[in-house]
Amino acid sequence: MQRRQRGVNTGLLLLFAQVYQFGLNNIPPVTLATLGLNVYLFLNPVKHLHYVCISVYEGYHRGDWLRLLLSPFHHADDWHLYFNMVSLLWKGTKLEQRLGSVLFALIIAVFSQLIGLVYILLESILAESMSEPSYKMQCAVGFSGVLFALKVLNNHYYPGGYSNVFGINVPNKYACWAELVAIHILSPGNSKWGKCLYGTSYGAITVGHLAILSDS
């Protein structure tokens, strides 16, 4: 996996424009810190993407579990970063205002690690059940899985209504799937299709537990 080379990071410039339009004072602290961390690691990666992406082979077979920590916060290119961080800007702000910064920070920390584990588990199942070892080699980076889990939570706490998915109004209950397809079409090749699906599934499981905690 290699970062795509661009003369100008147009996606990064557009992200800064979105943040400026949204207003720094309107972004809750955990959302802002998470966004800032992703941008910082895009500009100053800990390692080359090949050494931070997560896969069955690298994580499980080679035992490089540090990738679980690093892979969610690195991105393949500026557009990958842009789509994910704009999504975080809106989803994170709404959820952090609803749940509070402490609980939201815990959710980010847990989701970012557990979704990587779910990714490894399901890729292993696919490889074994389909006798296709290439699934074990698919290496993923990015915050996409966490964002789709957050999308499920967001739909739980803010049911009904519509979401704008790249210019198209989609009912909220279908928005995570429409966004998944849109991102796959607009930014292919970085192995996040499966990671997003797993994030959505994990988010759906977590909704019930958070609902119980919030009502108790």
Coordinates of N, CA and C in Angstrom, one line a residue:
M1 N 0.8 -1.2 0.0 CA 0.0 0.0 0.0 C 0.9 1.2 0.0
Q2 N 0.6 2.1 -1.0 CA 1.4 3.3 -1.1 C 0.5 4.5 -1.1
R3 N 1.0 5.6 -0.5 CA 0.3 6.9 -0.6 C 0.3 7.4 -2.0
R4 N -0.8 7.8 -2.5 CA -0.8 8.4 -3.9 C -0.2 9.8 -3.9
Q5 N 0.7 10.0 -4.9 CA 1.4 11.2 -4.9 C 0.6 12.3 -5.6
R6 N 0.6 13.5 -5.1 CA -0.1 14.6 -5.7 C 0.7 15.8 -5.5
G7 N 0.7 16.7 -6.5 CA 1.5 17.9 -6.5 C 0.9 18.8 -5.4
V8 N -0.4 18.9 -5.3 CA -1.1 19.8 -4.3 C -2.1 18.9 -3.6
N9 N -2.1 19.0 -2.3 CA -3.1 18.2 -1.5 C -4.4 19.0 -1.5
T10 N -5.1 18.8 -2.6 CA -6.4 19.5 -2.7 C -7.4 19.1 -1.6
G11 N -7.4 17.8 -1.4 CA -8.4 17.4 -0.3 C -8.1 18.0 1.0
L12 N -6.8 18.2 1.4 CA -6.4 18.8 2.6 C -6.8 20.2 2.7
L13 N -6.7 20.9 1.6 CA -7.1 22.3 1.5 C -8.6 22.5 1.7
L14 N -9.3 21.6 1.0 CA -10.8 21.6 1.1 C -11.2 21.3 2.6
L15 N -10.5 20.4 3.2 CA -10.8 20.1 4.6 C -10.6 21.3 5.5
F16 N -9.5 22.0 5.3 CA -9.3 23.2 6.1 C -10.4 24.2 5.9
A17 N -10.9 24.3 4.6 CA -12.0 25.2 4.3 C -13.2 24.8 5.0
Q18 N -13.5 23.5 5.1 CA -14.7 23.0 5.7 C -14.6 23.3 7.2
V19 N -13.4 23.1 7.8 CA -13.3 23.4 9.3 C -13.5 24.9 9.5
Y20 N -12.9 25.7 8.7 CA -13.1 27.2 8.8 C -14.5 27.6 8.7
Q21 N -15.2 27.0 7.7 CA -16.6 27.3 7.6 C -17.5 26.8 8.7
F22 N -17.1 25.7 9.3 CA -17.8 25.1 10.4 C -17.6 25.9 11.7
G23 N -16.3 26.4 11.8 CA -16.0 27.2 13.0 C -15.3 26.4 14.0
L24 N -14.1 26.7 14.4 CA -13.4 25.9 15.4 C -14.1 25.9 16.7
N25 N -14.7 27.1 17.1 CA -15.4 27.2 18.3 C -16.7 26.3 18.4
N26 N -17.1 25.8 17.2 CA -18.3 24.9 17.2 C -18.0 23.5 17.2
I27 N -16.7 23.1 17.2 CA -16.3 21.7 17.2 C -15.9 21.3 18.7
P28 N -16.6 20.3 19.2 CA -16.3 19.8 20.6 C -14.8 19.3 20.7
P29 N -14.3 19.3 21.9 CA -12.8 19.1 22.1 C -12.4 17.7 21.6
V30 N -13.1 16.6 21.9 CA -12.6 15.3 21.4 C -12.7 15.2 19.9
T31 N -13.7 15.7 19.3 CA -13.9 15.6 17.9 C -12.7 16.4 17.2
L32 N -12.4 17.6 17.8 CA -11.4 18.5 17.2 C -10.0 17.8 17.4
A33 N -9.8 17.2 18.6 CA -8.5 16.5 18.8 C -8.3 15.3 17.9
T34 N -9.4 14.6 17.7 CA -9.3 13.4 16.8 C -9.0 13.8 15.4
L35 N -9.7 14.9 14.9 CA -9.5 15.4 13.6 C -8.0 15.9 13.5
G36 N -7.6 16.6 14.5 CA -6.2 17.1 14.4 C -5.2 16.0 14.4
L37 N -5.4 15.0 15.1 CA -4.5 13.8 15.2 C -4.4 13.2 13.8
N38 N -5.5 13.0 13.1 CA -5.5 12.4 11.8 C -4.8 13.3 10.8
V39 N -5.0 14.6 10.8 CA -4.3 15.5 9.9 C -2.8 15.5 10.2
Y40 N -2.5 15.5 11.5 CA -1.0 15.6 11.8 C -0.3 14.3 11.3
L41 N -1.0 13.1 11.5 CA -0.3 11.9 11.1 C -0.3 11.7 9.5
F42 N -1.3 12.4 8.9 CA -1.2 12.5 7.4 C 0.0 13.2 7.0
L43 N 0.3 14.4 7.6 CA 1.4 15.2 7.2 C 2.7 14.6 7.8
N44 N 2.7 13.9 8.9 CA 3.9 13.4 9.6 C 3.6 11.9 10.0
P45 N 3.5 11.0 9.0 CA 3.2 9.6 9.4 C 4.2 9.0 10.3
V46 N 3.8 8.2 11.2 CA 4.7 7.4 12.1 C 5.6 6.6 11.2
K47 N 5.1 5.9 10.3 CA 5.8 5.0 9.4 C 5.2 5.1 8.0
H48 N 5.9 4.5 7.0 CA 5.2 4.3 5.7 C 4.0 3.5 5.8
L49 N 3.0 3.8 5.0 CA 1.7 3.1 5.0 C 1.8 1.6 5.0
H50 N 2.8 1.1 4.3 CA 3.0 -0.4 4.3 C 3.3 -1.0 5.6
Y51 N 3.8 -0.1 6.6 CA 4.1 -0.6 7.9 C 3.1 -0.3 9.0
V52 N 2.0 0.4 8.6 CA 1.0 0.7 9.6 C -0.4 0.1 9.2
C53 N -0.6 -0.3 8.0 CA -1.9 -0.9 7.6 C -2.1 -2.2 8.3
I54 N -3.3 -2.6 8.5 CA -3.7 -3.8 9.2 C -4.2 -4.8 8.3
S55 N -3.8 -6.1 8.4 CA -4.3 -7.2 7.7 C -4.1 -8.4 8.5
V56 N -4.7 -9.5 8.1 CA -4.6 -10.8 8.8 C -3.2 -11.2 8.9
Y57 N -2.5 -11.1 7.8 CA -1.1 -11.6 7.7 C -0.2 -10.8 8.6
E58 N -0.3 -9.4 8.5 CA 0.6 -8.6 9.3 C 0.2 -8.5 10.8
G59 N -1.1 -8.5 11.1 CA -1.5 -8.4 12.4 C -1.5 -9.7 13.2
Y60 N -2.1 -10.7 12.6 CA -2.2 -12.0 13.3 C -1.0 -12.9 13.1
H61 N -0.7 -13.2 11.9 CA 0.4 -14.2 11.6 C 1.8 -13.6 12.0
R62 N 2.0 -12.4 11.7 CA 3.3 -11.8 12.1 C 3.3 -11.2 13.5
G63 N 2.2 -11.0 14.1 CA 2.1 -10.5 15.5 C 2.4 -9.1 15.6
D64 N 2.2 -8.3 14.5 CA 2.5 -6.9 14.6 C 1.2 -6.1 15.0
W65 N 0.9 -6.2 16.3 CA -0.4 -5.7 16.8 C -0.3 -4.2 17.0
L66 N 0.8 -3.6 16.9 CA 0.9 -2.1 16.9 C 0.1 -1.5 15.8
R67 N -0.1 -2.3 14.7 CA -0.8 -1.8 13.5 C -2.3 -1.5 13.9
L68 N -2.8 -2.2 14.9 CA -4.2 -1.9 15.4 C -4.3 -0.5 15.9
L69 N -3.3 0.0 16.5 CA -3.3 1.3 17.1 C -3.0 2.4 16.0
L70 N -2.2 2.1 15.0 CA -1.7 3.1 14.1 C -2.7 3.1 12.8
S71 N -3.2 2.0 12.4 CA -3.9 2.0 11.1 C -5.1 2.9 11.0
P72 N -5.9 3.1 12.1 CA -7.1 3.9 11.9 C -6.8 5.4 11.7
F73 N -5.6 5.8 12.1 CA -5.2 7.2 12.1 C -4.3 7.6 11.0
H74 N -4.1 6.7 10.0 CA -3.3 7.0 8.8 C -4.2 6.8 7.6
H75 N -4.0 7.6 6.6 CA -4.8 7.6 5.4 C -4.0 7.5 4.1
A76 N -4.7 6.9 3.1 CA -4.0 6.6 1.8 C -3.6 7.8 1.0
D77 N -4.5 8.8 1.0 CA -4.2 10.1 0.3 C -5.0 11.2 0.9
D78 N -4.9 12.4 0.3 CA -5.6 13.6 0.8 C -7.1 13.5 0.7
W79 N -7.6 12.8 -0.4 CA -9.0 12.6 -0.5 C -9.6 11.6 0.5
H80 N -8.9 10.6 0.7 CA -9.3 9.6 1.8 C -9.4 10.4 3.1
L81 N -8.4 11.2 3.4 CA -8.5 12.0 4.6 C -9.6 13.0 4.6
Y82 N -9.8 13.6 3.5 CA -10.9 14.6 3.4 C -12.3 14.0 3.7
F83 N -12.6 12.9 3.0 CA -13.9 12.3 3.1 C -14.1 11.9 4.6
N84 N -13.1 11.3 5.1 CA -13.3 10.8 6.5 C -13.4 11.9 7.5
M85 N -12.6 12.9 7.4 CA -12.6 14.0 8.4 C -13.8 14.9 8.3
V86 N -14.3 15.1 7.1 CA -15.6 15.8 7.0 C -16.7 15.0 7.6
S87 N -16.7 13.7 7.4 CA -17.7 12.9 8.0 C -17.6 12.9 9.6
L88 N -16.3 12.9 10.1 CA -16.1 13.0 11.5 C -16.6 14.3 12.1
L89 N -16.3 15.4 11.3 CA -16.7 16.7 11.7 C -18.2 16.8 12.1
W90 N -19.0 16.2 11.2 CA -20.5 16.3 11.5 C -21.0 15.2 12.5
K91 N -20.5 14.0 12.3 CA -21.0 12.9 13.2 C -20.4 13.1 14.6
G92 N -19.2 13.4 14.6 CA -18.5 13.6 16.0 C -19.1 14.7 16.8
T93 N -19.4 15.8 16.1 CA -20.0 17.0 16.8 C -21.3 16.7 17.4
K94 N -22.2 16.0 16.6 CA -23.5 15.7 17.1 C -23.5 14.7 18.2
L95 N -22.7 13.6 18.1 CA -22.6 12.6 19.1 C -21.9 13.1 20.4
E96 N -20.9 13.9 20.2 CA -20.2 14.4 21.4 C -21.1 15.3 22.2
Q97 N -21.8 16.1 21.5 CA -22.8 17.0 22.2 C -23.9 16.2 22.9
R98 N -24.3 15.1 22.3 CA -25.3 14.3 22.9 C -24.8 13.5 24.1
L99 N -23.6 12.8 23.9 CA -23.1 11.9 24.9 C -22.1 12.4 25.9
G100 N -21.6 13.6 25.6 CA -20.5 14.2 26.5 C -19.1 13.8 26.0
S101 N -18.2 14.6 26.3 CA -16.8 14.4 25.8 C -16.2 13.1 26.3
V102 N -16.4 12.8 27.6 CA -15.7 11.6 28.2 C -16.2 10.3 27.6
L103 N -17.5 10.2 27.5 CA -18.0 8.9 26.9 C -17.7 8.9 25.4
F104 N -17.7 10.0 24.7 CA -17.4 10.0 23.3 C -15.9 9.6 23.1
A105 N -15.0 10.1 23.9 CA -13.6 9.8 23.8 C -13.4 8.3 24.0
L106 N -14.2 7.7 25.0 CA -14.1 6.3 25.2 C -14.6 5.5 24.0
I107 N -15.7 6.0 23.4 CA -16.2 5.3 22.2 C -15.2 5.3 21.1
I108 N -14.5 6.5 20.8 CA -13.5 6.6 19.8 C -12.4 5.6 20.1
A109 N -11.9 5.6 21.3 CA -10.8 4.7 21.7 C -11.1 3.2 21.5
V110 N -12.3 2.8 21.9 CA -12.7 1.4 21.8 C -13.0 1.0 20.4
F111 N -13.7 1.9 19.7 CA -14.1 1.6 18.3 C -12.8 1.4 17.4
S112 N -11.9 2.3 17.6 CA -10.7 2.4 16.7 C -9.9 1.1 16.8
Q113 N -9.9 0.4 18.0 CA -9.2 -0.8 18.2 C -10.0 -2.0 17.9
L114 N -11.3 -2.1 18.3 CA -12.1 -3.3 18.2 C -12.5 -3.5 16.7
I115 N -12.7 -2.4 16.0 CA -13.0 -2.6 14.6 C -11.9 -3.2 13.8
G116 N -10.6 -2.9 14.2 CA -9.5 -3.6 13.5 C -9.5 -5.1 13.8
L117 N -9.9 -5.5 15.1 CA -9.9 -6.9 15.4 C -11.0 -7.6 14.7
V118 N -12.2 -6.9 14.5 CA -13.3 -7.5 13.8 C -12.9 -7.6 12.3
Y119 N -12.2 -6.7 11.8 CA -11.7 -6.7 10.4 C -10.8 -8.0 10.2
I120 N -9.9 -8.2 11.1 CA -9.0 -9.4 11.0 C -9.8 -10.7 11.1
L121 N -10.7 -10.7 12.1 CA -11.5 -11.9 12.2 C -12.4 -12.3 11.0
L122 N -13.1 -11.3 10.5 CA -13.9 -11.5 9.3 C -13.1 -11.8 8.0
E123 N -12.0 -11.1 7.9 CA -11.2 -11.4 6.7 C -10.6 -12.8 6.8
S124 N -10.3 -13.3 8.0 CA -9.9 -14.7 8.2 C -10.9 -15.7 7.8
I125 N -12.2 -15.4 8.3 CA -13.3 -16.2 8.0 C -13.5 -16.3 6.5
L126 N -13.5 -15.2 5.8 CA -13.6 -15.1 4.3 C -12.5 -15.9 3.6
A127 N -11.3 -15.8 4.1 CA -10.2 -16.5 3.5 C -10.4 -18.0 3.6
E128 N -10.8 -18.5 4.8 CA -10.9 -19.9 5.0 C -12.2 -20.5 4.3
S129 N -13.3 -19.8 4.4 CA -14.5 -20.3 3.9 C -14.5 -20.3 2.3
M130 N -13.8 -19.3 1.7 CA -13.8 -19.2 0.3 C -12.5 -19.8 -0.3
S131 N -11.6 -20.3 0.6 CA -10.3 -20.8 0.1 C -9.6 -19.8 -0.7
E132 N -9.6 -18.6 -0.2 CA -9.0 -17.5 -1.0 C -8.0 -16.8 0.0
P133 N -6.8 -17.2 0.0 CA -5.8 -16.6 0.9 C -5.5 -15.1 0.7
S134 N -5.9 -14.6 -0.5 CA -5.6 -13.1 -0.7 C -6.3 -12.2 0.3
Y135 N -7.4 -12.7 0.9 CA -8.1 -11.9 1.9 C -7.2 -11.6 3.1
K136 N -6.3 -12.6 3.4 CA -5.5 -12.4 4.5 C -4.4 -11.3 4.3
M137 N -4.2 -10.9 3.0 CA -3.2 -10.0 2.6 C -3.7 -8.6 2.5
Q138 N -5.1 -8.4 2.4 CA -5.7 -7.1 2.2 C -5.4 -6.2 3.4
C139 N -4.7 -5.1 3.1 CA -4.2 -4.3 4.2 C -5.0 -2.9 4.2
A140 N -5.5 -2.6 5.3 CA -6.4 -1.4 5.4 C -5.9 -0.3 6.3
V141 N -6.1 0.9 5.9 CA -5.8 2.1 6.8 C -7.0 3.0 6.8
G142 N -7.1 3.9 7.7 CA -8.1 4.9 7.7 C -9.2 4.8 8.8
F143 N -9.9 5.9 9.0 CA -10.9 6.0 10.0 C -12.3 5.6 9.6
S144 N -12.4 5.0 8.4 CA -13.7 4.7 7.8 C -14.5 3.8 8.7
G145 N -13.9 2.7 9.2 CA -14.7 1.7 10.0 C -15.3 2.4 11.3
V146 N -14.5 3.2 11.9 CA -15.0 4.0 13.1 C -16.1 4.9 12.7
L147 N -16.0 5.5 11.6 CA -17.0 6.5 11.2 C -18.3 5.8 10.9
F148 N -18.3 4.7 10.3 CA -19.6 4.0 10.0 C -20.2 3.4 11.2
A149 N -19.4 3.0 12.2 CA -19.9 2.7 13.5 C -20.6 3.9 14.2
L150 N -19.9 5.0 14.1 CA -20.5 6.3 14.6 C -21.8 6.6 13.9
K151 N -21.9 6.3 12.6 CA -23.0 6.6 11.8 C -24.2 5.9 12.3
V152 N -24.0 4.6 12.7 CA -25.1 3.8 13.2 C -25.6 4.4 14.6
L153 N -24.6 4.8 15.4 CA -25.0 5.4 16.7 C -25.7 6.7 16.5
N154 N -25.3 7.5 15.5 CA -25.9 8.7 15.2 C -27.4 8.5 14.8
N155 N -27.6 7.5 14.0 CA -29.0 7.2 13.5 C -29.8 6.8 14.7
H156 N -29.2 6.1 15.6 CA -30.0 5.7 16.8 C -30.4 6.9 17.7
Y157 N -29.5 7.8 17.9 CA -29.8 8.9 18.8 C -30.6 10.0 18.0
Y158 N -30.5 10.1 16.7 CA -31.2 11.1 15.9 C -31.9 10.4 14.8
P159 N -33.0 9.6 15.1 CA -33.7 8.9 14.1 C -34.5 9.8 13.2
G160 N -34.9 9.2 12.0 CA -35.7 9.9 11.1 C -34.9 11.0 10.3
G161 N -35.5 11.7 9.4 CA -34.8 12.7 8.7 C -34.0 12.2 7.5
Y162 N -33.2 13.1 6.9 CA -32.4 12.8 5.8 C -31.0 13.2 6.0
S163 N -30.1 12.6 5.3 CA -28.7 13.0 5.3 C -28.3 13.3 3.8
N164 N -27.4 14.3 3.7 CA -26.9 14.6 2.4 C -25.6 13.8 2.1
V165 N -25.7 12.9 1.2 CA -24.6 12.0 0.8 C -24.1 12.4 -0.5
F166 N -23.1 13.3 -0.5 CA -22.4 13.8 -1.7 C -23.5 14.4 -2.7
G167 N -24.3 15.2 -2.1 CA -25.3 16.0 -2.9 C -26.6 15.3 -3.1
I168 N -26.8 14.1 -2.5 CA -28.1 13.4 -2.7 C -28.7 13.2 -1.3
N169 N -30.0 13.6 -1.1 CA -30.7 13.4 0.2 C -31.1 11.9 0.3
V170 N -30.7 11.3 1.3 CA -31.0 9.9 1.6 C -31.6 9.7 3.0
P171 N -32.6 8.9 3.1 CA -33.1 8.7 4.5 C -32.0 8.2 5.4
N172 N -32.0 8.7 6.7 CA -31.0 8.4 7.6 C -30.7 6.9 7.8
K173 N -31.8 6.1 7.7 CA -31.6 4.7 8.0 C -30.9 4.0 6.9
Y174 N -30.8 4.6 5.7 CA -30.0 4.0 4.6 C -28.7 4.8 4.3
A175 N -28.5 5.9 5.0 CA -27.4 6.8 4.7 C -26.1 6.1 4.8
C176 N -25.9 5.3 5.9 CA -24.5 4.7 6.0 C -24.2 3.8 4.9
W177 N -25.2 3.1 4.3 CA -25.0 2.2 3.2 C -24.7 3.0 1.9
A178 N -25.5 4.1 1.7 CA -25.3 5.0 0.6 C -23.9 5.6 0.6
E179 N -23.5 6.1 1.8 CA -22.2 6.7 2.0 C -21.1 5.7 1.7
L180 N -21.3 4.4 2.1 CA -20.3 3.4 1.9 C -20.1 3.2 0.4
V181 N -21.2 3.1 -0.4 CA -21.1 2.9 -1.8 C -20.4 4.1 -2.5
A182 N -20.8 5.3 -2.0 CA -20.3 6.5 -2.6 C -18.7 6.6 -2.4
I183 N -18.3 6.3 -1.2 CA -16.9 6.4 -0.9 C -16.1 5.4 -1.7
H184 N -16.7 4.2 -1.8 CA -16.0 3.1 -2.5 C -15.8 3.5 -4.0
I185 N -16.8 4.2 -4.6 CA -16.7 4.6 -6.0 C -15.7 5.8 -6.1
L186 N -15.8 6.7 -5.2 CA -15.0 7.9 -5.3 C -13.5 7.7 -4.9
S187 N -13.3 6.8 -4.0 CA -11.9 6.6 -3.5 C -11.6 5.1 -3.4
P188 N -11.5 4.4 -4.5 CA -11.3 3.0 -4.4 C -9.8 2.7 -4.2
G189 N -9.6 1.4 -3.9 CA -8.2 0.9 -3.9 C -7.5 1.0 -2.5
N190 N -8.2 1.3 -1.4 CA -7.5 1.4 -0.2 C -8.0 0.4 0.9
S191 N -8.7 -0.6 0.4 CA -9.2 -1.7 1.2 C -10.1 -1.3 2.3
K192 N -10.9 -0.2 2.2 CA -11.7 0.1 3.3 C -13.2 -0.3 3.1
W193 N -13.5 -0.9 1.9 CA -14.9 -1.4 1.7 C -15.3 -2.4 2.8
G194 N -14.5 -3.4 3.0 CA -14.8 -4.4 4.1 C -14.7 -3.7 5.5
K195 N -13.8 -2.9 5.7 CA -13.6 -2.2 7.0 C -14.9 -1.4 7.4
C196 N -15.4 -0.7 6.4 CA -16.6 0.1 6.7 C -17.8 -0.8 7.0
L197 N -18.0 -1.9 6.3 CA -19.0 -2.9 6.6 C -18.9 -3.4 8.0
Y198 N -17.7 -3.8 8.4 CA -17.5 -4.3 9.7 C -17.7 -3.2 10.8
G199 N -17.4 -2.0 10.5 CA -17.6 -0.9 11.4 C -19.1 -0.7 11.6
T200 N -19.9 -0.8 10.5 CA -21.3 -0.6 10.6 C -21.9 -1.7 11.5
S201 N -21.5 -3.0 11.2 CA -22.0 -4.1 12.0 C -21.7 -4.0 13.5
Y202 N -20.5 -3.6 13.7 CA -20.1 -3.4 15.1 C -20.8 -2.3 15.8
G203 N -21.1 -1.2 15.0 CA -21.8 -0.1 15.6 C -23.3 -0.5 15.9
A204 N -23.8 -1.3 15.1 CA -25.2 -1.8 15.3 C -25.3 -2.6 16.6
I205 N -24.3 -3.5 16.8 CA -24.2 -4.3 18.0 C -24.1 -3.4 19.3
T206 N -23.3 -2.3 19.1 CA -23.0 -1.5 20.3 C -24.2 -0.6 20.7
V207 N -25.1 -0.3 19.7 CA -26.2 0.6 20.0 C -27.0 0.2 21.1
G208 N -27.3 -1.1 21.2 CA -28.2 -1.6 22.3 C -27.5 -1.4 23.6
H209 N -26.2 -1.7 23.7 CA -25.5 -1.5 25.0 C -25.4 -0.1 25.4
L210 N -25.2 0.8 24.5 CA -25.1 2.2 24.9 C -26.5 2.7 25.3
A211 N -27.6 2.3 24.6 CA -28.9 2.7 25.0 C -29.3 2.2 26.4
I212 N -28.8 1.0 26.7 CA -29.1 0.5 28.1 C -28.4 1.3 29.1
L213 N -27.1 1.6 28.8 CA -26.3 2.4 29.8 C -26.8 3.8 30.0
S214 N -27.3 4.4 28.9 CA -27.8 5.8 28.9 C -29.1 5.9 29.7
D215 N -29.9 4.8 29.6 CA -31.2 4.8 30.3 C -31.1 4.4 31.7
S216 N -30.0 3.8 32.2 CA -29.9 3.3 33.5 C -29.5 4.4 34.5

